[in-house]
Amino acid sequence: QVQLVESGGGLVQPGGSLRLSCAASGNILSVASMGWYRQAPGNQRELVALTTRLSGVTTYGDSVKGRFTISRDNDLMTVHLQMNSLRPEDTAVYYCNAKSRGPGSIDYWGQGTQVTVSS
């Protein structure tokens, strides 16, 4: 089992910045990647960004490329999402995700944190 605890989020004006963090605990050695997804009301959950835990290879959703940056701490147990140039359409609940390695990969989820971009 892997537990994920998120922090950050809140209300910000358009053009502003926010930083989300997610700390993993438990069977961390089983984790292949960590990242963030988001879900706005009436929409499906979509990929924001993820990074492979060991090699640090990153993947971004098309709508956030060039504005958001995912990074991981040296302990390989915490990931951060730096969100710049925020837009109203970035408003959503952001969920931290961890995927286990190997066949039958398991998705672990955090509790979600609200990000609201509004003037």
mmCIF file of C-alpha atoms in Angstrom:
data_model
loop_
_atom_site.group_PDB
_atom_site.id
_atom_site.type_symbol
_atom_site.label_atom_id
_atom_site.label_comp_id
_atom_site.label_asym_id
_atom_site.label_seq_id
_atom_site.Cartn_x
_atom_site.Cartn_y
_atom_site.Cartn_z
ATOM 1 C CA GLN A 1 0.000 0.000 0.000
ATOM 2 C CA VAL A 2 1.042 3.561 -0.708
ATOM 3 C CA GLN A 3 -0.368 6.600 1.063
ATOM 4 C CA LEU A 4 -0.345 10.044 -0.537
ATOM 5 C CA VAL A 5 -0.720 13.317 1.335
ATOM 6 C CA GLU A 6 -1.238 16.500 -0.654
ATOM 7 C CA SER A 7 -0.694 20.112 0.329
ATOM 8 C CA GLY A 8 -1.099 23.447 -1.401
ATOM 9 C CA GLY A 9 -3.960 24.601 -3.542
ATOM 10 C CA GLY A 10 -6.402 27.415 -2.903
ATOM 11 C CA LEU A 11 -7.688 30.523 -4.623
ATOM 12 C CA VAL A 12 -5.541 32.557 -7.014
ATOM 13 C CA GLN A 13 -6.165 35.264 -9.566
ATOM 14 C CA PRO A 14 -5.679 34.617 -13.293
ATOM 15 C CA GLY A 15 -2.013 34.883 -14.185
ATOM 16 C CA GLY A 16 -0.953 33.904 -10.686
ATOM 17 C CA SER A 17 0.996 30.926 -9.386
ATOM 18 C CA LEU A 18 0.458 28.084 -6.956
ATOM 19 C CA ARG A 19 2.538 25.134 -5.810
ATOM 20 C CA LEU A 20 1.186 21.720 -4.919
ATOM 21 C CA SER A 21 3.122 19.060 -3.047
ATOM 22 C CA CYS A 22 2.496 15.360 -2.533
ATOM 23 C CA ALA A 23 4.342 13.159 -0.058
ATOM 24 C CA ALA A 24 4.267 9.385 -0.438
ATOM 25 C CA SER A 25 4.699 6.825 2.319
ATOM 26 C CA GLY A 26 4.311 3.088 2.704
ATOM 27 C CA ASN A 27 5.599 0.678 0.049
ATOM 28 C CA ILE A 28 7.385 3.431 -1.860
ATOM 29 C CA LEU A 29 9.799 1.005 -3.551
ATOM 30 C CA SER A 30 6.851 -0.357 -5.555
ATOM 31 C CA VAL A 31 6.128 3.053 -7.091
ATOM 32 C CA ALA A 32 7.109 3.565 -10.728
ATOM 33 C CA SER A 33 5.764 7.072 -11.223
ATOM 34 C CA MET A 34 4.089 9.908 -9.350
ATOM 35 C CA GLY A 35 2.134 12.824 -10.673
ATOM 36 C CA TRP A 36 -1.013 14.878 -10.775
ATOM 37 C CA TYR A 37 -4.408 14.569 -12.403
ATOM 38 C CA ARG A 38 -7.279 17.008 -12.211
ATOM 39 C CA GLN A 39 -11.026 16.895 -12.527
ATOM 40 C CA ALA A 40 -13.366 19.818 -13.092
ATOM 41 C CA PRO A 41 -17.140 19.492 -12.565
ATOM 42 C CA GLY A 42 -18.735 17.623 -15.450
ATOM 43 C CA ASN A 43 -15.359 16.624 -16.910
ATOM 44 C CA GLN A 44 -13.345 13.449 -16.878
ATOM 45 C CA ARG A 45 -10.199 13.235 -14.802
ATOM 46 C CA GLU A 46 -7.233 14.259 -16.961
ATOM 47 C CA LEU A 47 -3.476 14.002 -16.735
ATOM 48 C CA VAL A 48 -1.684 17.164 -15.633
ATOM 49 C CA ALA A 49 1.877 15.923 -15.192
ATOM 50 C CA LEU A 50 3.792 12.901 -14.019
ATOM 51 C CA THR A 51 7.379 11.899 -13.408
ATOM 52 C CA THR A 52 9.014 8.517 -13.196
ATOM 53 C CA ARG A 53 10.245 8.082 -9.660
ATOM 54 C CA LEU A 54 13.796 6.879 -10.346
ATOM 55 C CA SER A 55 14.811 8.464 -13.661
ATOM 56 C CA GLY A 56 12.750 11.652 -13.454
ATOM 57 C CA VAL A 57 11.319 11.454 -16.968
ATOM 58 C CA THR A 58 8.366 13.837 -17.162
ATOM 59 C CA THR A 59 5.116 13.900 -19.119
ATOM 60 C CA TYR A 60 2.678 16.816 -19.329
ATOM 61 C CA GLY A 61 -0.879 17.269 -20.476
ATOM 62 C CA ASP A 62 -1.127 19.449 -23.580
ATOM 63 C CA SER A 63 -3.075 22.187 -21.820
ATOM 64 C CA VAL A 64 -0.371 22.816 -19.195
ATOM 65 C CA LYS A 65 2.829 22.488 -21.216
ATOM 66 C CA GLY A 66 5.068 25.495 -20.757
ATOM 67 C CA ARG A 67 3.150 26.695 -17.684
ATOM 68 C CA PHE A 68 3.387 23.861 -15.147
ATOM 69 C CA THR A 69 6.504 22.088 -13.923
ATOM 70 C CA ILE A 70 6.664 18.831 -11.996
ATOM 71 C CA SER A 71 9.689 18.036 -9.851
ATOM 72 C CA ARG A 72 10.678 15.522 -7.213
ATOM 73 C CA ASP A 73 12.749 15.762 -4.060
ATOM 74 C CA ASN A 74 16.026 13.896 -3.685
ATOM 75 C CA ASP A 75 14.348 11.492 -1.303
ATOM 76 C CA LEU A 76 12.226 10.342 -4.290
ATOM 77 C CA MET A 77 9.183 10.375 -2.033
ATOM 78 C CA THR A 78 7.805 13.853 -2.641
ATOM 79 C CA VAL A 79 6.698 15.526 -5.854
ATOM 80 C CA HIS A 80 5.828 19.152 -6.456
ATOM 81 C CA LEU A 81 3.742 20.834 -9.117
ATOM 82 C CA GLN A 82 4.639 24.454 -9.805
ATOM 83 C CA MET A 83 1.739 26.093 -11.623
ATOM 84 C CA ASN A 84 2.375 29.437 -13.310
ATOM 85 C CA SER A 85 0.261 31.642 -15.559
ATOM 86 C CA LEU A 86 -2.874 30.092 -14.144
ATOM 87 C CA ARG A 87 -6.111 30.404 -16.102
ATOM 88 C CA PRO A 88 -9.748 30.080 -15.028
ATOM 89 C CA GLU A 89 -9.911 26.813 -16.968
ATOM 90 C CA ASP A 90 -7.275 25.376 -14.633
ATOM 91 C CA THR A 91 -9.896 25.393 -11.881
ATOM 92 C CA ALA A 92 -10.381 21.812 -10.702
ATOM 93 C CA VAL A 93 -9.724 19.346 -7.936
ATOM 94 C CA TYR A 94 -6.129 18.185 -8.286
ATOM 95 C CA TYR A 95 -5.316 14.619 -7.266
ATOM 96 C CA CYS A 96 -1.897 13.214 -6.540
ATOM 97 C CA ASN A 97 -1.334 9.824 -8.177
ATOM 98 C CA ALA A 98 1.202 7.052 -7.755
ATOM 99 C CA LYS A 99 1.432 4.028 -10.047
ATOM 100 C CA SER A 100 3.037 0.789 -8.987
ATOM 101 C CA ARG A 101 5.497 -0.920 -11.290
ATOM 102 C CA GLY A 102 5.083 -4.123 -13.263
ATOM 103 C CA PRO A 103 2.079 -6.000 -14.694
ATOM 104 C CA GLY A 104 -1.169 -5.349 -12.909
ATOM 105 C CA SER A 105 -0.087 -1.810 -12.029
ATOM 106 C CA ILE A 106 -2.117 -0.240 -9.239
ATOM 107 C CA ASP A 107 -3.152 3.412 -9.050
ATOM 108 C CA TYR A 108 -3.020 5.117 -5.672
ATOM 109 C CA TRP A 109 -4.746 8.458 -5.141
ATOM 110 C CA GLY A 110 -4.556 11.325 -2.716
ATOM 111 C CA GLN A 111 -7.635 12.948 -1.250
ATOM 112 C CA GLY A 112 -7.591 15.829 -3.733
ATOM 113 C CA THR A 113 -7.004 19.541 -3.288
ATOM 114 C CA GLN A 114 -9.084 22.346 -4.780
ATOM 115 C CA VAL A 115 -7.467 24.889 -7.079
ATOM 116 C CA THR A 116 -9.643 27.841 -8.030
ATOM 117 C CA VAL A 117 -8.507 30.488 -10.505
ATOM 118 C CA SER A 118 -10.786 33.490 -10.369
ATOM 119 C CA SER A 119 -10.684 37.260 -10.133
#
